[in-house]
mmCIF file of C-alpha atoms and ligand atoms in Angstrom:
data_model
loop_
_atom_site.group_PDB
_atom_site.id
_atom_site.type_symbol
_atom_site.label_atom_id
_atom_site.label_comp_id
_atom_site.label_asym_id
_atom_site.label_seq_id
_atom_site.Cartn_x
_atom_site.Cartn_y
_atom_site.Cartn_z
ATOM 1 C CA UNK P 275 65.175 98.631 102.836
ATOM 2 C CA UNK P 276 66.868 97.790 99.215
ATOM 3 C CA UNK P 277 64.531 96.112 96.981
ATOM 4 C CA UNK P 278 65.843 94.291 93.805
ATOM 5 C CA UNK P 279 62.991 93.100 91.481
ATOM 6 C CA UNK P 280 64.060 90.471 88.890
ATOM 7 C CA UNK P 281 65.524 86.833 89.079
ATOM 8 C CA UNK P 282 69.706 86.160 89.025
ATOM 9 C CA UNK P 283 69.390 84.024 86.120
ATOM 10 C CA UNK P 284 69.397 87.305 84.167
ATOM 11 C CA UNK P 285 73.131 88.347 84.268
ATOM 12 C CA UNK P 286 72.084 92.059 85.078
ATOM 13 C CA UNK P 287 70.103 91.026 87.816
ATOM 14 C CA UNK P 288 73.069 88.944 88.723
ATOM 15 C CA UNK P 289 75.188 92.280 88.383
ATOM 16 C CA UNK P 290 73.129 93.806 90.784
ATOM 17 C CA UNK P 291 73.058 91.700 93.645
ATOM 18 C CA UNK P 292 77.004 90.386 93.643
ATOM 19 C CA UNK P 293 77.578 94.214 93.414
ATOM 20 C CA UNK P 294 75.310 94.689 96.384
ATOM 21 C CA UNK P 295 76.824 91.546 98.297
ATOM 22 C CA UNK P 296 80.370 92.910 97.360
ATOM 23 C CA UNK P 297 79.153 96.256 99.143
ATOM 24 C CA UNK P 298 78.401 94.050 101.795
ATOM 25 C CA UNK P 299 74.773 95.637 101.608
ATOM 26 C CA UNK P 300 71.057 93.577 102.989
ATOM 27 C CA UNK P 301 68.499 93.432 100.108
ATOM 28 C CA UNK P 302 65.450 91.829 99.808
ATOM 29 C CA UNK P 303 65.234 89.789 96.236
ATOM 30 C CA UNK P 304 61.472 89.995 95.047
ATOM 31 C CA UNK P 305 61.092 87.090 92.533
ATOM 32 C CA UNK P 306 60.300 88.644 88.741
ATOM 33 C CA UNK P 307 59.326 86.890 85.610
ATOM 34 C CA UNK P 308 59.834 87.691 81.834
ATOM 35 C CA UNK P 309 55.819 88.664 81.909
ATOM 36 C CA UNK P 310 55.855 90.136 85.089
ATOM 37 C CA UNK P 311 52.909 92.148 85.468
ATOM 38 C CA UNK P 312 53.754 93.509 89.508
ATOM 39 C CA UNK P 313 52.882 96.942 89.159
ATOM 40 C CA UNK P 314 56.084 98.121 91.616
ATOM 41 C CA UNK P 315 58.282 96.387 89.223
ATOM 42 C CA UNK P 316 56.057 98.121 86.102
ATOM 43 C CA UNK P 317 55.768 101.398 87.710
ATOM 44 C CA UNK P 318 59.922 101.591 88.466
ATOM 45 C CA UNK P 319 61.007 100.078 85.116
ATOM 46 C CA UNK P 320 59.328 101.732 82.346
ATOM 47 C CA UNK P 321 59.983 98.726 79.824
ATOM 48 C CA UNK P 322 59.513 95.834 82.012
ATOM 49 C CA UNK P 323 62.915 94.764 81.444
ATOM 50 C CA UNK P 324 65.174 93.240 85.193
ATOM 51 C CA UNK P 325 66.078 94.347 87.170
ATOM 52 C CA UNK P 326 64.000 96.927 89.000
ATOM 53 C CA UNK P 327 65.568 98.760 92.492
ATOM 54 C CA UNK P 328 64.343 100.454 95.127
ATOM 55 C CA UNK P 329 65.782 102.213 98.374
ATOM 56 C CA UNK P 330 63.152 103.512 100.384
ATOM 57 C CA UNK P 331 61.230 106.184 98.629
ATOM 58 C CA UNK P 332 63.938 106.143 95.751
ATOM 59 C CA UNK P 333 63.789 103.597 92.667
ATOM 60 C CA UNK P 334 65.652 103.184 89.416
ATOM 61 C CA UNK P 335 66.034 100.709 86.508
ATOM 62 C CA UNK P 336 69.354 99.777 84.999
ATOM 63 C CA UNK P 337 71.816 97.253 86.005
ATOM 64 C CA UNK P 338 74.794 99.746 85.609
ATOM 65 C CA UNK P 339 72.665 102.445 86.701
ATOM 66 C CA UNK P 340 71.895 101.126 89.995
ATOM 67 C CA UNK P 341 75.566 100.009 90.663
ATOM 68 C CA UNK P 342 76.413 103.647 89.965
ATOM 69 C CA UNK P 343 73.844 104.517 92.388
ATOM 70 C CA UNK P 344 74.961 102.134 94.976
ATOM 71 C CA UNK P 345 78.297 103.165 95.061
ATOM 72 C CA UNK P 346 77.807 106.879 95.336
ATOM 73 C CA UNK P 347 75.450 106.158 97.817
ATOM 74 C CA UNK P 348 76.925 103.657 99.834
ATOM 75 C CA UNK P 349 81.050 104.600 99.498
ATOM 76 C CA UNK P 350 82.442 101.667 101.398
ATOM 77 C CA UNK P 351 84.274 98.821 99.023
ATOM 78 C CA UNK P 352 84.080 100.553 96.021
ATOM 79 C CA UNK P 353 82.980 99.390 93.123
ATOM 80 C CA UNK P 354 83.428 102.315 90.304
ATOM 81 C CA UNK P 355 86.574 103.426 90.207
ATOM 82 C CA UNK P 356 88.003 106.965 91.030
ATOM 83 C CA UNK P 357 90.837 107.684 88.719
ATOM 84 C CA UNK P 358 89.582 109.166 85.193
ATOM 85 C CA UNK P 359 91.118 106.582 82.896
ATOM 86 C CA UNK P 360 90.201 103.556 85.275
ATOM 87 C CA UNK P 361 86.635 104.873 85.279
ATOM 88 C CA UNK P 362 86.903 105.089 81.273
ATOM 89 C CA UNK P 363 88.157 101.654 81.376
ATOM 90 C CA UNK P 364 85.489 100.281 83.578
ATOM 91 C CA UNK P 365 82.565 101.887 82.257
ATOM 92 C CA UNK P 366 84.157 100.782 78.241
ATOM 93 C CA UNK P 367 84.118 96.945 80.431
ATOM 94 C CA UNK P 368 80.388 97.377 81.682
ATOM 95 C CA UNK P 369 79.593 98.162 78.090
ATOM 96 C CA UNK P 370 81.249 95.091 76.610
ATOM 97 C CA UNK P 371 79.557 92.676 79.180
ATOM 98 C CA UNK P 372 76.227 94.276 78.900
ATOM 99 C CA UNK P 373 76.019 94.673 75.108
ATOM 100 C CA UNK P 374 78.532 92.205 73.617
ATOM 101 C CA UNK P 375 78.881 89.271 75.887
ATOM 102 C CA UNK P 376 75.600 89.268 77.017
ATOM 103 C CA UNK P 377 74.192 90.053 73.205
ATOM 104 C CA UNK P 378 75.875 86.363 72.081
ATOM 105 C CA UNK P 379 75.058 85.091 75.293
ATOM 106 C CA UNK P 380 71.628 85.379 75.457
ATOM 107 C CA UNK P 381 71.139 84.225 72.034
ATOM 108 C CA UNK P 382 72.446 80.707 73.273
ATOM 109 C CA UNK P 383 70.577 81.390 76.573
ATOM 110 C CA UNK P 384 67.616 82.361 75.496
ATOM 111 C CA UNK P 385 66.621 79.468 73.204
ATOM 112 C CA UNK P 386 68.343 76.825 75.239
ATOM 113 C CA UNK P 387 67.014 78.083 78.740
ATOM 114 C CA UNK P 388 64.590 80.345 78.846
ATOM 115 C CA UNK P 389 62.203 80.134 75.899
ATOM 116 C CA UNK P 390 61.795 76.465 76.303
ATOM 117 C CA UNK P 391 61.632 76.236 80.014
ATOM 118 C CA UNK P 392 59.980 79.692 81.138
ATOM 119 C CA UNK P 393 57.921 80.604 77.706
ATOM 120 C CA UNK P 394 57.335 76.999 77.129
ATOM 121 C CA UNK P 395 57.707 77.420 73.123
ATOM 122 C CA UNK P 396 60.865 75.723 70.941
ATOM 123 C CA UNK P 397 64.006 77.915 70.996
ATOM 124 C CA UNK P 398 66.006 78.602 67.847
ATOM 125 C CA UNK P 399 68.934 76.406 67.144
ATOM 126 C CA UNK P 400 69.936 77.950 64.577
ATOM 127 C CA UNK P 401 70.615 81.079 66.867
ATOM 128 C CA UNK P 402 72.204 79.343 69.178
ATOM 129 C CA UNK P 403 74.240 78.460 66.902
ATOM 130 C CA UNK P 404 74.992 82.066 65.773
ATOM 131 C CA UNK P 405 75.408 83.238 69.398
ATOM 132 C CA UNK P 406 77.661 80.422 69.715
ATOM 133 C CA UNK P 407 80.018 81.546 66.616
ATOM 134 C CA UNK P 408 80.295 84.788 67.733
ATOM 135 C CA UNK P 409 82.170 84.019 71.646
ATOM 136 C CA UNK P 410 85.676 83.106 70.042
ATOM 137 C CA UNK P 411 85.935 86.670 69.057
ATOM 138 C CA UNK P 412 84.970 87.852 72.267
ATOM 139 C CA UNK P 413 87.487 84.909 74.319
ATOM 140 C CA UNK P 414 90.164 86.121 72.205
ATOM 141 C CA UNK P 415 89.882 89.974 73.144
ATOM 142 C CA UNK P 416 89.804 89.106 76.800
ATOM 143 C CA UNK P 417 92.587 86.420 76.316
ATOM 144 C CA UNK P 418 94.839 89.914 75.844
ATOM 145 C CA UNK P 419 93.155 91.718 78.335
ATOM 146 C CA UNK P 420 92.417 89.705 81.333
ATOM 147 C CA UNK P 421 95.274 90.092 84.333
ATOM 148 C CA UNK P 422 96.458 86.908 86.113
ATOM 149 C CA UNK P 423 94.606 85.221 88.640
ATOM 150 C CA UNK P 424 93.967 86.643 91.335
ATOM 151 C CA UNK P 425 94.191 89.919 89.419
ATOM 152 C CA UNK P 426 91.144 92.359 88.802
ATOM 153 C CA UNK P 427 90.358 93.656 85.094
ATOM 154 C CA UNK P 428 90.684 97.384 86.401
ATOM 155 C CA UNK P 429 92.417 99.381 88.815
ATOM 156 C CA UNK P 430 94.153 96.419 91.099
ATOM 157 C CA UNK P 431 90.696 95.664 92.531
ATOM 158 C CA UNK P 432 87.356 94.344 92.155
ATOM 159 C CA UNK P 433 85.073 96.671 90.126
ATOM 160 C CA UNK P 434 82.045 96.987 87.991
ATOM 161 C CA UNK P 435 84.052 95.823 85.319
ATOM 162 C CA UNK P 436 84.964 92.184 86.222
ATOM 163 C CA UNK P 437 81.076 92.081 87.622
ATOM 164 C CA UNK P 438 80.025 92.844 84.661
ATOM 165 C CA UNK P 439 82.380 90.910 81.792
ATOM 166 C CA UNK P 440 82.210 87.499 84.420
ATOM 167 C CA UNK P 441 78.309 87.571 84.654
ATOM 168 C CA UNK P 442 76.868 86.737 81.285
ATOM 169 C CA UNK P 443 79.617 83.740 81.744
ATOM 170 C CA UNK P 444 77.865 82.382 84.040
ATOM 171 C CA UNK P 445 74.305 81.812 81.693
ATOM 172 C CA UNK P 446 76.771 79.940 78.893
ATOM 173 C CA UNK P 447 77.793 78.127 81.576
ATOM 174 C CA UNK P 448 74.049 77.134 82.029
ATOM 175 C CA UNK P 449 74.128 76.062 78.926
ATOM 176 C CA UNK P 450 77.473 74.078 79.317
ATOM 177 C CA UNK P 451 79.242 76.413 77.058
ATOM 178 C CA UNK P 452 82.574 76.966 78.874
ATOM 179 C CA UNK P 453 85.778 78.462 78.025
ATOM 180 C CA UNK P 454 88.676 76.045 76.170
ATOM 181 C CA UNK P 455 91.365 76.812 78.534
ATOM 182 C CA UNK P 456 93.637 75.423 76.015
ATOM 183 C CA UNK P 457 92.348 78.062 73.935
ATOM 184 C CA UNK P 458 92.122 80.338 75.747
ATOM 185 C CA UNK P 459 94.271 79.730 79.225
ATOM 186 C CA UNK P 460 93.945 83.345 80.588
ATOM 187 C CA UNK P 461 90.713 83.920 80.564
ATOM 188 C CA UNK P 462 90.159 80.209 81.515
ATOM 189 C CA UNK P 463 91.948 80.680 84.780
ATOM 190 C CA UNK P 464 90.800 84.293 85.589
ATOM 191 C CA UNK P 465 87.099 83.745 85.184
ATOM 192 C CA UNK P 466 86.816 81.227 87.910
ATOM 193 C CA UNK P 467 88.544 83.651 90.787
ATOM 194 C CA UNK P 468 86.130 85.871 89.859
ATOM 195 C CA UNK P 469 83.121 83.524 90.002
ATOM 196 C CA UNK P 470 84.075 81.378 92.997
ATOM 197 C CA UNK P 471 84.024 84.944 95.300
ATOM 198 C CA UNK P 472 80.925 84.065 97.991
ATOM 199 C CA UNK P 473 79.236 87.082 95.955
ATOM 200 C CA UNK P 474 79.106 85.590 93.089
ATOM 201 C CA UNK P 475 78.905 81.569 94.133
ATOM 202 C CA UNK P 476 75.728 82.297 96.220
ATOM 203 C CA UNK P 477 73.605 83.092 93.619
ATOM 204 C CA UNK P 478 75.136 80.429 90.648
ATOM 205 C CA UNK P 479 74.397 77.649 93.194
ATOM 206 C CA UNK P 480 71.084 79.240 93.711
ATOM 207 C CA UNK P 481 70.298 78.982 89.692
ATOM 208 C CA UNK P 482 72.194 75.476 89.633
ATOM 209 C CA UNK P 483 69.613 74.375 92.031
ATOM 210 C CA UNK P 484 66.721 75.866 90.343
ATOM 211 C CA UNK P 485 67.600 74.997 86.557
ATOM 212 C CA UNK P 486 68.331 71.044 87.950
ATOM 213 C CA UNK P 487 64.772 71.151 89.404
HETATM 214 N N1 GSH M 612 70.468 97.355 80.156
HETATM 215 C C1 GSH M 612 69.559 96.647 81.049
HETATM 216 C C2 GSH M 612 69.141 95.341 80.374
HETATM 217 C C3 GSH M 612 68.040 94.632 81.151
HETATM 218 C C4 GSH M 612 67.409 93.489 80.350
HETATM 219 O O1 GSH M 612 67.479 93.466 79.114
HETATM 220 N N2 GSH M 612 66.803 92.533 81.065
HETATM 221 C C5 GSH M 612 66.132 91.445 80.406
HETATM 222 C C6 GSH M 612 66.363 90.128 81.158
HETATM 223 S S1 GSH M 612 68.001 89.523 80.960
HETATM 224 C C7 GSH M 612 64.626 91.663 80.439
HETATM 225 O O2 GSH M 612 64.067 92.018 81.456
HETATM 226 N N3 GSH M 612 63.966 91.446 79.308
HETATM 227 C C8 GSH M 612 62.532 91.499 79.242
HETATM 228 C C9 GSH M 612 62.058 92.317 78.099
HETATM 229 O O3 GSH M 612 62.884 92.848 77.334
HETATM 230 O O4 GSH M 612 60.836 92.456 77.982
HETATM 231 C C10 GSH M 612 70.279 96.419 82.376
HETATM 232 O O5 GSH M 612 71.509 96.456 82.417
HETATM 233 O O6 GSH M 612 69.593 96.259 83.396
#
């Protein structure tokens, strides 16, 4: 039995399970908070950050990690790809979403969402407004980067990389920050193919209903 330990409002939770819906693989979500103290989830993630995995007697921490796990493990519908330079490419991808998006992301997140509605203390506005000034940069890399819609960042099919750029979307979309797609009209029409795939959609509605709560 896959176990993923964490909640899908964090975007590399989020990574996790679309990958493992993608794979078309049964998981069973167990619910995680920010002070979590469930010793599985402690003893398998050595900093307490989401999410946490396990697969019978194996376990592993990492969002990108476990999705490299997965797909060695579980070959069908692959999700890294093969090729050297597409590989590059979507490991270079992961690392943008993870550590870029999701950096100026969470800083608009994180006060607007979670500090004052999980840690029940004031978020910073001031650092919202910082992670806020920081996304045209990022919109206007992917603006020459995304494909068409309908198209898939790397290698002509879904992969890690669109997972993991099109996640941390989805929390500034929490916080009705959303792309200007007269700004930027590429990545305006390419993020929603990726986000309306069942994968994806499942666990945004999921949020949706729990945030409107
Ligand atoms: N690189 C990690 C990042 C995980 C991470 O930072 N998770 C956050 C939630 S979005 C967390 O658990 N933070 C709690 C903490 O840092 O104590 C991954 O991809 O899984």
């Amino acid at each position: 039995m896959i176990r993923v330990y964490g909640a899908t409002l964090s975007p590399f939770v989020r990574k996790v399970v679309v990958a493992l819906a993608e794979k078309g693989l049964d998981y069973e979500l167990v619910p995680v908070s920010l002070q979590s103290r469930n010793p599985d989830f402690l003893s398998i993630s050595p900093f307490g950050k989401m999410p946490a995995f396990r697969d019978g007697d194996f376990a592993l921490s990492d969002s990108s990690a476990i999705i490299h796990y997965l797909d060695a493990k579980y070959p069908e519908r692959r999700l890294i790809p093969q090729t050297p330079e597409d590989l590059g490419r979507a490991v270079w991808f992961d690392e943008f979403g993870d550590t870029i998006v999701a950096l100026s992301g969470g800083k608009v997140f994180f006060n607007r969402v979670v500090a004052p509605r999980f840690l029940k203390q004031a978020g910073s506005e001031e650092t919202v407004q910082q992670g806020i000034a920081e996304l045209p940069r990022l919109f206007d890399y992917l603006e020459g980067v995304v494909p068409e819609p309908g198209g898939f960042l790397v290698g002509g099919a879904l992969s890690l990389a669109d997972i993991a750029v099109a996640s941390p979307f989805v929390n500034l979309s929490h916080c009705a920050v959303d792309v200007d797609c007269a700004k930027h009209p590429r990545l305006g029409a390419w993020l929603p193919t990726i986000l309306s795939r069942p994968s994806f959609a499942g666990p945004i509605a999921a949020e949706k209903a729990m945030l409107a709560a």
